[in-house]
């Protein structure tokens, strides 16, 4: 069974979150040289059998979304994001 993550970026709300959750996402993005959206999408697809179809209205969104693939969060960073988003 494959799970599809629907609206993985919370319709953009995730990327404008200034709470502790948002700060952790930004901190992790800086560590990897990625955008918060790329980190969030990479987190979603970290486990096997999970896919996502993020919305992309502009060419830049498509390019940014593609930057979520081809690398992997460390297990430590994945777990840290899991803890804060629970």
PDB file of C-alpha atoms in Angstrom:
ATOM      1  CA  UNK A   1       0.000   0.000   0.000  1.00  0.00           C
ATOM      2  CA  UNK A   2       1.298   3.423  -0.942  1.00  0.00           C
ATOM      3  CA  UNK A   3       0.231   6.510   0.947  1.00  0.00           C
ATOM      4  CA  UNK A   4      -0.192   9.826  -0.865  1.00  0.00           C
ATOM      5  CA  UNK A   5       0.459  12.937   1.225  1.00  0.00           C
ATOM      6  CA  UNK A   6      -2.176  15.499   0.267  1.00  0.00           C
ATOM      7  CA  UNK A   7      -1.222  19.200   0.550  1.00  0.00           C
ATOM      8  CA  UNK A   8       2.181  18.402   2.106  1.00  0.00           C
ATOM      9  CA  UNK A   9       2.972  22.083   2.599  1.00  0.00           C
ATOM     10  CA  UNK A  10      -0.356  22.898   4.217  1.00  0.00           C
ATOM     11  CA  UNK A  11      -1.366  25.174   1.320  1.00  0.00           C
ATOM     12  CA  UNK A  12       1.686  27.317   2.135  1.00  0.00           C
ATOM     13  CA  UNK A  13       0.895  27.747   5.830  1.00  0.00           C
ATOM     14  CA  UNK A  14       3.746  25.437   6.785  1.00  0.00           C
ATOM     15  CA  UNK A  15       6.234  27.761   5.114  1.00  0.00           C
ATOM     16  CA  UNK A  16       5.040  30.888   6.917  1.00  0.00           C
ATOM     17  CA  UNK A  17       4.868  29.306  10.375  1.00  0.00           C
ATOM     18  CA  UNK A  18       6.935  31.423  12.798  1.00  0.00           C
ATOM     19  CA  UNK A  19       6.435  29.106  15.756  1.00  0.00           C
ATOM     20  CA  UNK A  20       9.030  26.705  17.126  1.00  0.00           C
ATOM     21  CA  UNK A  21       7.986  24.277  14.390  1.00  0.00           C
ATOM     22  CA  UNK A  22       8.659  26.795  11.653  1.00  0.00           C
ATOM     23  CA  UNK A  23      11.996  27.797  13.148  1.00  0.00           C
ATOM     24  CA  UNK A  24      13.113  24.151  13.315  1.00  0.00           C
ATOM     25  CA  UNK A  25      12.168  23.674   9.668  1.00  0.00           C
ATOM     26  CA  UNK A  26      14.151  26.784   8.676  1.00  0.00           C
ATOM     27  CA  UNK A  27      17.132  25.691  10.791  1.00  0.00           C
ATOM     28  CA  UNK A  28      17.149  22.272   9.145  1.00  0.00           C
ATOM     29  CA  UNK A  29      16.848  23.830   5.686  1.00  0.00           C
ATOM     30  CA  UNK A  30      19.870  26.046   6.354  1.00  0.00           C
ATOM     31  CA  UNK A  31      21.878  23.027   7.523  1.00  0.00           C
ATOM     32  CA  UNK A  32      21.292  21.258   4.198  1.00  0.00           C
ATOM     33  CA  UNK A  33      21.418  24.326   1.951  1.00  0.00           C
ATOM     34  CA  UNK A  34      17.799  23.692   0.954  1.00  0.00           C
ATOM     35  CA  UNK A  35      14.569  25.630   1.220  1.00  0.00           C
ATOM     36  CA  UNK A  36      12.059  24.876   3.971  1.00  0.00           C
ATOM     37  CA  UNK A  37       9.711  23.494   1.286  1.00  0.00           C
ATOM     38  CA  UNK A  38      12.397  21.094   0.064  1.00  0.00           C
ATOM     39  CA  UNK A  39      13.072  19.879   3.593  1.00  0.00           C
ATOM     40  CA  UNK A  40       9.358  19.428   4.285  1.00  0.00           C
ATOM     41  CA  UNK A  41       8.858  17.438   1.086  1.00  0.00           C
ATOM     42  CA  UNK A  42      11.959  15.342   1.750  1.00  0.00           C
ATOM     43  CA  UNK A  43      10.626  14.613   5.243  1.00  0.00           C
ATOM     44  CA  UNK A  44       7.307  13.442   3.756  1.00  0.00           C
ATOM     45  CA  UNK A  45       8.958  11.011   1.321  1.00  0.00           C
ATOM     46  CA  UNK A  46      11.627   9.826   3.788  1.00  0.00           C
ATOM     47  CA  UNK A  47       9.815   6.564   4.579  1.00  0.00           C
ATOM     48  CA  UNK A  48       9.170   3.970   1.865  1.00  0.00           C
ATOM     49  CA  UNK A  49       5.716   3.750   0.288  1.00  0.00           C
ATOM     50  CA  UNK A  50       4.906   7.413   0.855  1.00  0.00           C
ATOM     51  CA  UNK A  51       4.605   9.799  -2.067  1.00  0.00           C
ATOM     52  CA  UNK A  52       3.373  13.335  -2.427  1.00  0.00           C
ATOM     53  CA  UNK A  53       2.106  15.487  -5.233  1.00  0.00           C
ATOM     54  CA  UNK A  54       2.877  19.073  -4.245  1.00  0.00           C
ATOM     55  CA  UNK A  55       1.081  21.892  -6.008  1.00  0.00           C
ATOM     56  CA  UNK A  56       3.133  23.890  -8.481  1.00  0.00           C
ATOM     57  CA  UNK A  57       1.637  26.898 -10.230  1.00  0.00           C
ATOM     58  CA  UNK A  58       4.922  28.319 -11.493  1.00  0.00           C
ATOM     59  CA  UNK A  59       8.069  26.939 -13.084  1.00  0.00           C
ATOM     60  CA  UNK A  60       9.983  28.025  -9.968  1.00  0.00           C
ATOM     61  CA  UNK A  61       7.714  25.880  -7.783  1.00  0.00           C
ATOM     62  CA  UNK A  62       8.385  22.846  -9.976  1.00  0.00           C
ATOM     63  CA  UNK A  63      12.135  23.418  -9.729  1.00  0.00           C
ATOM     64  CA  UNK A  64      11.959  23.918  -5.971  1.00  0.00           C
ATOM     65  CA  UNK A  65       9.840  20.784  -5.529  1.00  0.00           C
ATOM     66  CA  UNK A  66      12.319  18.773  -7.606  1.00  0.00           C
ATOM     67  CA  UNK A  67      15.049  19.898  -5.189  1.00  0.00           C
ATOM     68  CA  UNK A  68      13.405  17.779  -2.499  1.00  0.00           C
ATOM     69  CA  UNK A  69      14.607  14.632  -4.273  1.00  0.00           C
ATOM     70  CA  UNK A  70      18.109  13.273  -4.741  1.00  0.00           C
ATOM     71  CA  UNK A  71      19.204  13.703  -1.128  1.00  0.00           C
ATOM     72  CA  UNK A  72      18.069  12.465   2.245  1.00  0.00           C
ATOM     73  CA  UNK A  73      17.627  13.944   5.702  1.00  0.00           C
ATOM     74  CA  UNK A  74      19.777  12.219   8.291  1.00  0.00           C
ATOM     75  CA  UNK A  75      17.870   9.897  10.586  1.00  0.00           C
ATOM     76  CA  UNK A  76      18.580  12.301  13.448  1.00  0.00           C
ATOM     77  CA  UNK A  77      17.104  15.279  11.584  1.00  0.00           C
ATOM     78  CA  UNK A  78      14.140  13.222  10.377  1.00  0.00           C
ATOM     79  CA  UNK A  79      13.349  12.159  13.954  1.00  0.00           C
ATOM     80  CA  UNK A  80      13.799  15.719  15.259  1.00  0.00           C
ATOM     81  CA  UNK A  81      11.218  16.980  12.768  1.00  0.00           C
ATOM     82  CA  UNK A  82       8.898  14.088  13.662  1.00  0.00           C
ATOM     83  CA  UNK A  83       9.086  14.994  17.345  1.00  0.00           C
ATOM     84  CA  UNK A  84       8.340  18.656  16.831  1.00  0.00           C
ATOM     85  CA  UNK A  85       5.454  18.080  14.393  1.00  0.00           C
ATOM     86  CA  UNK A  86       3.637  15.523  16.518  1.00  0.00           C
TER      87      UNK A  86
END
